[in-house]
Coordinates of C-alpha atoms and ligand atoms in Angstrom, one line a residue:
M1 CA 15.4 0.5 -33.2
K2 CA 12.3 -0.3 -35.3
V3 CA 10.8 -1.8 -32.2
L4 CA 11.4 1.1 -30.2
Y5 CA 10.0 3.6 -32.7
S6 CA 6.8 1.6 -32.9
F7 CA 6.4 1.9 -29.3
I8 CA 6.5 5.6 -29.4
L9 CA 3.9 5.6 -32.2
F10 CA 1.2 4.5 -29.8
S11 CA -1.6 6.9 -30.1
I12 CA -2.2 9.8 -27.9
L13 CA -5.6 9.0 -26.3
G14 CA -5.0 7.6 -22.8
I15 CA -2.2 10.0 -22.0
S16 CA -4.2 13.1 -22.1
T17 CA -4.5 13.2 -18.3
F18 CA -0.8 12.9 -17.9
A19 CA -0.2 15.4 -20.5
Q20 CA -2.5 17.8 -18.7
G21 CA -0.7 16.9 -15.5
I22 CA 2.6 17.7 -17.0
V23 CA 1.1 21.1 -18.4
Q24 CA -0.5 21.7 -15.0
Q25 CA 2.9 21.2 -13.2
T26 CA 4.6 23.7 -15.5
L27 CA 2.0 26.1 -14.6
N28 CA 2.2 25.3 -11.1
S29 CA 6.0 25.5 -11.0
T30 CA 6.0 29.3 -10.5
N31 CA 4.9 28.5 -6.9
K32 CA 7.9 26.2 -6.5
N33 CA 5.7 23.3 -5.5
P34 CA 5.2 21.0 -8.6
L35 CA 4.4 17.6 -7.9
V36 CA 4.8 14.9 -10.6
G37 CA 4.1 11.5 -9.2
C38 CA 3.8 8.1 -10.7
G39 CA 3.4 7.3 -14.5
S40 CA 2.2 3.6 -14.1
H41 CA -1.7 4.4 -14.8
D42 CA -0.8 6.5 -17.8
L43 CA 1.5 3.9 -19.2
L44 CA -1.2 1.3 -18.8
L45 CA -3.7 3.5 -20.6
K46 CA -1.1 4.3 -23.3
M47 CA -0.5 0.4 -23.8
A48 CA -4.2 -0.3 -23.6
H49 CA -5.3 2.2 -26.2
A50 CA -3.1 0.7 -28.8
H51 CA -5.3 -2.4 -28.5
P52 CA -9.0 -1.5 -28.0
G53 CA -10.7 -3.8 -25.7
R54 CA -7.7 -4.8 -23.8
L55 CA -8.2 -2.4 -21.0
Q56 CA -11.7 -4.0 -20.4
K57 CA -10.0 -7.4 -20.2
A58 CA -7.6 -6.2 -17.6
N59 CA -10.5 -4.8 -15.6
D60 CA -12.4 -8.1 -16.0
F61 CA -9.4 -9.9 -14.6
L62 CA -9.4 -7.8 -11.6
K63 CA -13.1 -8.1 -11.0
S64 CA -12.8 -11.9 -11.3
V65 CA -10.0 -11.8 -8.8
Q66 CA -12.3 -10.0 -6.3
Q67 CA -15.1 -12.6 -7.0
D68 CA -12.6 -15.5 -6.4
Y69 CA -11.3 -13.9 -3.2
H70 CA -14.8 -13.4 -1.8
R71 CA -15.6 -17.1 -2.5
S72 CA -12.4 -18.5 -0.9
A73 CA -11.2 -15.8 1.6
R74 CA -8.6 -17.6 3.7
Y75 CA -5.3 -17.0 5.3
S76 CA -2.6 -18.2 2.8
A77 CA 0.3 -20.2 4.3
T78 CA 2.4 -19.8 1.1
L79 CA 5.0 -17.3 1.1
Y80 CA 6.0 -15.8 -2.3
K81 CA 9.7 -14.7 -2.6
I82 CA 10.9 -12.6 -5.6
P83 CA 14.4 -12.0 -6.7
V84 CA 15.2 -8.2 -7.3
V85 CA 18.1 -6.7 -9.3
F86 CA 18.7 -3.0 -8.9
H87 CA 20.3 -1.1 -11.9
V88 CA 21.7 2.1 -10.6
L89 CA 22.6 4.5 -13.6
Y90 CA 24.5 7.5 -12.6
N91 CA 25.8 10.6 -14.5
T92 CA 27.3 12.4 -11.5
P93 CA 28.8 10.5 -8.5
D94 CA 26.0 11.7 -6.0
E95 CA 23.4 9.9 -8.2
D96 CA 25.3 6.6 -7.6
I97 CA 22.9 5.6 -4.7
P98 CA 25.0 3.3 -2.3
D99 CA 24.3 -0.3 -1.7
A100 CA 23.4 0.5 2.0
V101 CA 20.4 2.7 1.0
I102 CA 19.3 0.2 -1.5
E103 CA 19.6 -2.6 1.2
G104 CA 17.5 -0.4 3.5
Q105 CA 15.1 0.2 0.8
L106 CA 14.7 -3.4 0.2
E107 CA 14.1 -4.0 4.0
L108 CA 11.4 -1.4 4.1
L109 CA 9.7 -3.0 1.0
N110 CA 9.7 -6.2 3.0
E111 CA 8.4 -4.9 6.1
A112 CA 5.5 -3.2 4.1
F113 CA 4.6 -6.3 2.2
R114 CA 4.7 -8.4 5.3
R115 CA 2.9 -5.8 7.5
Q116 CA 5.9 -5.7 9.9
N117 CA 6.4 -2.0 9.8
A118 CA 6.1 -0.3 13.0
D119 CA 3.8 2.4 11.7
T120 CA 0.9 0.0 11.0
V121 CA -0.3 1.1 14.3
N122 CA -1.3 4.3 12.8
L123 CA -3.9 2.8 10.8
R124 CA -7.4 3.8 11.7
S125 CA -9.2 1.0 13.6
D126 CA -12.0 1.3 10.9
F127 CA -9.8 -0.5 8.6
F128 CA -8.2 -3.2 10.9
S129 CA -10.5 -6.0 9.5
L130 CA -9.5 -5.2 6.0
V131 CA -5.8 -5.5 6.1
E132 CA -3.3 -8.4 6.0
D133 CA 0.2 -9.6 5.5
S134 CA 0.5 -10.2 1.8
K135 CA 3.0 -13.0 2.1
I136 CA 5.1 -11.7 -0.6
E137 CA 8.8 -11.0 0.0
F138 CA 11.7 -9.8 -2.0
Y139 CA 15.4 -10.4 -1.8
L140 CA 18.5 -9.3 -3.8
A141 CA 19.3 -11.7 -6.5
N142 CA 22.3 -13.8 -5.5
Q143 CA 22.7 -15.3 -9.1
D144 CA 22.9 -13.3 -12.3
P145 CA 21.2 -14.8 -15.4
N146 CA 24.5 -16.5 -16.3
G147 CA 24.5 -18.3 -12.9
N148 CA 27.3 -16.2 -11.5
A149 CA 27.3 -14.9 -7.9
T150 CA 26.0 -11.4 -7.6
T151 CA 25.1 -8.8 -5.1
G152 CA 21.9 -8.1 -7.1
I153 CA 22.8 -4.4 -7.5
V154 CA 24.5 -3.1 -10.7
H155 CA 26.1 0.3 -10.7
K156 CA 26.8 1.8 -14.2
Q157 CA 27.9 5.4 -15.2
T158 CA 25.8 6.9 -18.1
A159 CA 26.3 9.9 -20.3
I160 CA 22.6 10.6 -20.0
T161 CA 22.1 13.6 -17.5
N162 CA 18.3 13.2 -17.1
F163 CA 16.3 10.3 -18.5
G164 CA 13.1 12.4 -18.7
G165 CA 14.7 14.4 -21.5
I166 CA 14.1 18.0 -22.6
L167 CA 10.8 19.6 -23.1
P168 CA 11.2 21.8 -26.1
Y169 CA 8.2 24.0 -25.8
N170 CA 7.0 26.9 -23.8
I171 CA 3.9 27.3 -21.7
S172 CA 1.8 28.7 -24.6
Q173 CA 2.3 25.5 -26.6
Q174 CA 0.3 23.1 -24.7
T175 CA -1.0 21.1 -27.6
Q176 CA 2.7 20.5 -28.5
I177 CA 3.5 19.5 -24.8
A178 CA 0.8 17.1 -24.9
Q179 CA 2.0 15.5 -28.2
W180 CA 5.6 15.5 -26.8
V181 CA 4.5 13.6 -23.7
S182 CA 2.7 11.1 -25.9
D183 CA 5.5 10.7 -28.4
S184 CA 8.7 11.1 -26.5
L185 CA 8.4 11.1 -22.7
F186 CA 7.8 7.4 -21.9
Y187 CA 10.5 6.5 -24.7
N188 CA 12.9 8.9 -22.9
F189 CA 12.2 7.4 -19.5
F190 CA 12.7 3.8 -20.8
R191 CA 16.1 4.5 -22.2
I192 CA 17.2 3.6 -18.8
T193 CA 16.3 0.1 -19.5
K194 CA 18.6 -0.4 -22.7
D195 CA 22.4 -0.5 -22.8
S196 CA 22.2 0.9 -26.4
L197 CA 20.3 3.9 -25.2
G198 CA 22.5 4.9 -22.2
G199 CA 20.9 2.5 -19.7
D200 CA 21.4 -1.0 -18.5
N201 CA 19.7 -4.0 -20.0
A202 CA 17.2 -5.9 -18.1
W203 CA 18.1 -9.2 -16.6
D204 CA 15.4 -11.9 -17.7
T205 CA 12.2 -10.1 -16.8
A206 CA 10.4 -13.4 -16.4
Q207 CA 12.9 -14.5 -13.8
Y208 CA 13.7 -11.2 -11.8
L209 CA 12.0 -8.0 -10.7
N210 CA 14.1 -5.3 -12.4
I211 CA 14.2 -1.9 -10.6
W212 CA 16.1 0.9 -12.4
I213 CA 17.3 3.9 -10.6
G214 CA 18.4 7.1 -12.2
D215 CA 17.9 10.8 -12.7
M216 CA 14.2 10.8 -14.0
T217 CA 13.9 14.6 -14.2
I218 CA 12.5 16.4 -17.2
L219 CA 14.4 19.6 -18.2
E220 CA 12.2 22.6 -19.2
P221 CA 14.6 25.2 -20.7
Q222 CA 11.8 27.3 -22.0
I223 CA 9.7 27.3 -18.9
N224 CA 10.9 28.9 -15.6
N225 CA 14.6 29.2 -16.5
A226 CA 15.3 25.7 -17.1
E227 CA 14.0 24.5 -13.7
E228 CA 13.2 20.9 -14.0
L229 CA 10.2 18.7 -13.4
V230 CA 10.9 15.6 -11.0
F231 CA 9.2 12.4 -12.1
F232 CA 9.1 10.0 -9.2
G233 CA 8.6 6.5 -10.7
L234 CA 6.6 4.1 -12.7
S235 CA 6.0 0.5 -13.2
T236 CA 5.0 -1.6 -16.2
P237 CA 1.8 -3.4 -15.8
P238 CA 1.9 -7.3 -16.0
V239 CA 2.2 -7.6 -19.8
S240 CA 0.4 -10.8 -20.3
H241 CA -2.3 -9.6 -17.8
T242 CA -4.6 -8.8 -20.6
N243 CA -3.5 -11.2 -23.4
W244 CA -1.7 -8.4 -25.2
P245 CA -1.0 -9.3 -28.8
T246 CA 2.4 -10.7 -29.3
A247 CA 3.7 -7.5 -31.1
T248 CA 2.7 -5.4 -28.1
V249 CA 4.7 -7.7 -25.8
E250 CA 7.7 -7.5 -27.8
Q251 CA 7.5 -3.8 -28.2
F252 CA 7.2 -3.5 -24.5
S253 CA 9.7 -6.1 -23.2
G254 CA 12.0 -4.4 -25.6
L255 CA 11.9 -1.4 -23.4
G256 CA 12.2 -3.3 -20.1
D257 CA 9.6 -4.6 -17.8
G258 CA 9.8 -3.6 -14.2
T259 CA 10.0 -0.4 -12.2
L260 CA 11.7 2.9 -13.0
M261 CA 12.6 5.2 -10.0
H262 CA 14.2 8.7 -9.6
Y263 CA 17.3 8.4 -7.6
Q264 CA 16.2 10.8 -4.9
A265 CA 13.0 8.9 -4.4
I266 CA 14.9 5.7 -3.0
G267 CA 14.7 5.7 0.7
P268 CA 14.7 5.8 3.7
N269 CA 18.0 7.6 4.4
N270 CA 18.6 8.8 0.9
P271 CA 22.0 10.6 0.8
V272 CA 21.0 13.2 -1.7
P273 CA 17.7 14.7 -0.4
F274 CA 15.7 17.0 -2.6
T275 CA 16.9 20.7 -2.4
A276 CA 15.2 24.0 -3.2
P277 CA 12.7 24.4 -4.9
Y278 CA 12.0 20.6 -4.4
A279 CA 12.8 20.2 -0.7
V280 CA 9.0 19.9 -0.3
Y281 CA 9.3 16.4 -1.8
N282 CA 11.4 15.3 1.3
G283 CA 9.1 13.2 3.5
K284 CA 6.8 12.7 0.6
A285 CA 8.8 10.8 -1.9
N286 CA 11.9 9.6 -0.2
T287 CA 10.7 7.6 2.8
G288 CA 10.9 4.3 0.9
K289 CA 7.1 4.1 0.6
L290 CA 7.1 5.2 -3.2
L291 CA 8.7 2.0 -4.2
V292 CA 6.3 0.0 -2.2
H293 CA 3.6 1.8 -4.4
E294 CA 5.3 1.1 -7.6
V295 CA 5.8 -2.5 -6.8
G296 CA 2.0 -2.6 -6.1
H297 CA 1.6 -1.5 -9.7
Y298 CA 4.0 -4.1 -10.9
L299 CA 1.9 -6.6 -9.3
G300 CA -1.2 -5.4 -11.1
L301 CA -2.7 -2.9 -8.6
R302 CA -4.3 0.3 -9.7
H303 CA -4.4 3.6 -7.8
I304 CA -6.9 3.5 -4.9
W305 CA -9.0 6.6 -6.3
G306 CA -9.1 4.7 -9.5
D307 CA -7.6 7.6 -11.4
G308 CA -11.0 9.2 -11.7
N309 CA -14.0 10.6 -9.6
C310 CA -16.4 8.6 -7.3
S311 CA -17.8 6.7 -10.3
V312 CA -14.5 5.1 -11.2
D313 CA -13.3 2.1 -9.2
D314 CA -9.9 0.6 -8.7
Y315 CA -11.6 -2.9 -9.0
V316 CA -10.8 -3.8 -5.4
D317 CA -13.9 -4.4 -3.4
D318 CA -12.5 -3.5 0.0
T319 CA -10.8 -0.2 -0.8
P320 CA -13.1 2.8 0.0
R321 CA -13.7 4.8 -3.3
A322 CA -12.1 8.2 -3.3
G323 CA -12.9 11.1 -5.6
A324 CA -9.3 12.1 -6.1
Q325 CA -5.8 11.4 -5.0
S326 CA -4.7 12.8 -1.6
N327 CA -2.1 15.3 -2.9
Y328 CA 0.7 14.1 -0.8
D329 CA -1.2 15.0 2.4
C330 CA -2.4 12.7 5.3
N331 CA -5.8 14.1 5.8
K332 CA -7.9 11.7 7.7
N333 CA -11.1 13.7 7.7
I334 CA -11.9 13.2 4.1
N335 CA -14.8 10.9 2.9
S336 CA -15.2 11.9 -0.6
C337 CA -17.5 9.3 -2.0
G338 CA -20.5 7.5 -0.4
D339 CA -19.9 3.9 -0.8
T340 CA -20.3 1.0 1.7
I341 CA -17.8 -1.7 2.7
T342 CA -19.1 -4.3 5.0
G343 CA -22.0 -2.0 5.5
I344 CA -20.0 0.9 6.6
D345 CA -19.3 4.2 4.6
L346 CA -15.5 4.2 5.2
P347 CA -13.5 7.4 4.8
N348 CA -10.8 7.8 2.2
M349 CA -8.1 5.2 3.1
V350 CA -5.1 7.7 2.9
E351 CA -3.1 5.0 4.7
N352 CA -3.1 2.8 1.6
Y353 CA 0.1 2.3 -0.3
M354 CA -1.8 2.8 -3.5
D355 CA -2.8 6.5 -2.8
Y356 CA -0.7 9.6 -3.3
S357 CA -0.5 10.4 0.3
E358 CA 2.4 11.6 2.3
G359 CA 5.1 8.9 2.9
D360 CA 4.7 8.4 6.6
C361 CA 0.9 8.2 6.2
K362 CA 1.1 5.0 4.0
N363 CA 1.1 1.7 5.8
S364 CA -1.3 -0.7 4.5
F365 CA -2.5 -3.0 1.7
T366 CA -6.0 -4.5 1.9
K367 CA -6.9 -8.1 1.8
G368 CA -8.5 -7.4 -1.8
Q369 CA -5.4 -5.7 -3.1
I370 CA -3.4 -8.7 -1.8
A371 CA -5.6 -10.9 -3.7
V372 CA -4.8 -9.0 -6.8
M373 CA -1.2 -9.1 -6.3
R374 CA -0.9 -12.9 -5.6
A375 CA -3.2 -13.7 -8.4
T376 CA -1.1 -11.6 -10.8
L377 CA 2.0 -13.6 -9.8
E378 CA 0.0 -16.8 -10.1
N379 CA -1.5 -15.9 -13.5
F380 CA 0.9 -13.5 -15.3
R381 CA 4.5 -13.4 -13.6
V382 CA 4.6 -17.1 -12.8
D383 CA 8.4 -17.5 -13.1
V384 CA 9.3 -14.6 -11.1
F385 CA 8.8 -16.0 -7.7
T386 CA 9.2 -19.2 -5.7
S387 CA 6.7 -20.6 -3.2
I388 CA 7.7 -21.5 0.2
Q389 CA 5.4 -23.1 2.5
T390 CA 5.4 -21.6 5.9
H391 CA 5.5 -24.0 8.8
N392 CA 4.3 -24.0 12.4
F393 CA 6.6 -23.2 15.3
S394 CA 7.0 -26.3 17.3
Q395 CA 5.5 -26.0 20.8
S396 CA 8.9 -25.8 22.4
E397 CA 9.7 -22.7 20.2
V398 CA 7.0 -20.4 21.3
S399 CA 4.4 -20.5 24.1
L400 CA 1.6 -18.3 25.5
F401 CA 0.4 -17.8 29.0
P402 CA -1.9 -17.3 30.8
N403 CA -4.7 -18.8 28.9
P404 CA -7.5 -18.3 29.8
T405 CA -6.6 -14.8 30.9
F406 CA -8.3 -11.8 32.6
Q407 CA -6.0 -9.3 31.0
N408 CA -3.1 -9.6 28.6
V409 CA -1.0 -12.6 27.6
T410 CA 2.7 -13.1 27.4
V411 CA 4.3 -14.7 24.4
T412 CA 7.7 -16.4 25.1
F413 CA 10.1 -17.7 22.5
N414 CA 12.7 -20.4 23.4
K415 CA 15.6 -18.0 21.6
I416 CA 15.8 -14.4 20.8
L417 CA 14.0 -13.7 17.7
E418 CA 15.5 -11.0 15.3
K419 CA 12.0 -9.9 14.1
A420 CA 8.5 -11.1 14.6
T421 CA 4.9 -9.9 14.3
V422 CA 2.3 -10.7 16.9
Q423 CA -1.4 -10.2 15.7
V424 CA -4.5 -10.5 17.6
L425 CA -7.6 -11.6 15.6
N426 CA -11.2 -11.9 16.5
L427 CA -13.4 -14.8 15.9
T428 CA -14.1 -13.8 12.4
G429 CA -10.5 -13.5 11.6
A430 CA -10.4 -9.7 11.5
L431 CA -7.1 -8.1 12.8
V432 CA -7.9 -6.2 15.9
H433 CA -4.3 -5.6 17.2
Q434 CA -0.8 -6.0 15.9
Q435 CA 2.6 -5.5 17.3
N436 CA 6.0 -5.9 15.7
V437 CA 9.1 -7.1 18.0
T438 CA 12.6 -7.3 17.4
N439 CA 15.5 -9.0 19.2
V440 CA 13.1 -10.2 22.0
D441 CA 12.4 -13.7 23.7
Q442 CA 9.2 -12.4 25.4
T443 CA 6.5 -9.9 24.7
I444 CA 3.3 -8.8 26.4
V445 CA 0.3 -8.8 24.0
E446 CA -2.6 -6.5 24.6
L447 CA -6.0 -8.1 24.2
P448 CA -9.1 -6.0 23.6
N449 CA -11.2 -5.1 26.6
R450 CA -14.1 -7.3 25.5
T451 CA -14.4 -10.7 26.9
G452 CA -14.4 -13.6 24.4
I453 CA -12.4 -15.8 22.2
Y454 CA -9.4 -14.3 20.3
F455 CA -6.6 -15.8 18.1
V456 CA -3.1 -14.8 18.7
R457 CA -0.9 -15.3 15.6
V458 CA 2.8 -15.1 15.8
L459 CA 4.6 -14.7 12.5
A460 CA 8.4 -14.9 12.1
K461 CA 10.1 -15.3 8.7
E462 CA 8.7 -18.5 7.3
Q463 CA 7.2 -19.7 10.6
V464 CA 3.8 -19.1 12.1
M465 CA 1.8 -20.2 15.1
T466 CA -1.6 -19.5 16.2
F467 CA -3.2 -19.7 19.7
K468 CA -6.7 -19.6 20.7
V469 CA -7.1 -17.4 23.8
V470 CA -10.2 -17.0 26.0
K471 CA -10.4 -13.6 27.5
R472 CA -12.6 -13.6 30.6
Ligands
ZN501 ZN1 1.0 5.0 -9.0

């Protein structure tokens, strides 16, 4: 308990934004549209403030990743695979999210990280050259820490009705609310990661990505007749990311390293969608994209708007700056900051998983973000993944014709493929077209109108094949 209490004594600077956010939500809740999103950045600031200079080191790491990435930009042939354990904590039976929903969520997570989701076609062409398959995959753990066979999903009943806890103040007590957020809220949330506090202990966080699912609401009995604030999720930053002092690592790992998710924010096909007055969250927070966002944080990413105005960066060079988060909208007409990427002032990238845009809006990670996630694994979460070298299809397994072509080409597989991605890249390696296919042995691939040389890349599970195609 001593360790836990020292965690909550972290000082209050760095949580002020979040505190203001909570206060703002309580004010807004009269219009029945309160939005409380992701707590990852506030948690990072809270941790960093305990050790002055550490945030700067974290930022320097991100900058160095971008420099390395620019020096050695290349297509990685190595697939990183991460075992995942889901801890489902439920107080009432409807909070006990079924395995089928979790399996669907994991499938969506993989599609997003492998850029195999059908909605990648909605990405504006301005961004095509910036995005890529991360070559990071997740699978349900098949062995528990004791070496026993497992489904990778733990279901456990808890006496805790809501892990956010109870806000004991009214709206006129904003200073006290801010203090409560600082002292109690994160501690409340992280109870879900400890057996002794009504949660479920982590599996070795060095070996598994732990994802806890539970009721993350915060009750506000003194505001709006006990209506609640729904908190969607948060992830811990990679702890050794900034060479945290040992004491901090211990404090933090004592509270569980991984991702915490509200049970209604798991998707798609969540069996208990939000109801009034929170039905507005449906389609925003339970499309399955929120977990993609949170795992992005777990792998070291910041929000795309840098949690600040145009002067604040996310330390990723190929994400356009944004003056603010996009408020669960999908407005493609905003260009809030004048910055240039490859010589172009790009609009806000609302399609990015690290924005707060609507669920269906989000479909991409940039290459710079992928560099951060892979470098985070390689440097700070070194035991959580295994590397698998992708290998080429043999020539008898996949073929392409005609080549040269005047129009399109047809890719043929020697057997029906469950799932594959076909990409068209230009001579500089920029993605110009992508299509995902399922259960096919043949697909027609669109080439751009312009004549020239293109690369057609076929990706399936751990196999890849690239054809050089001449368009006449
Ligand atoms: Zn976030």
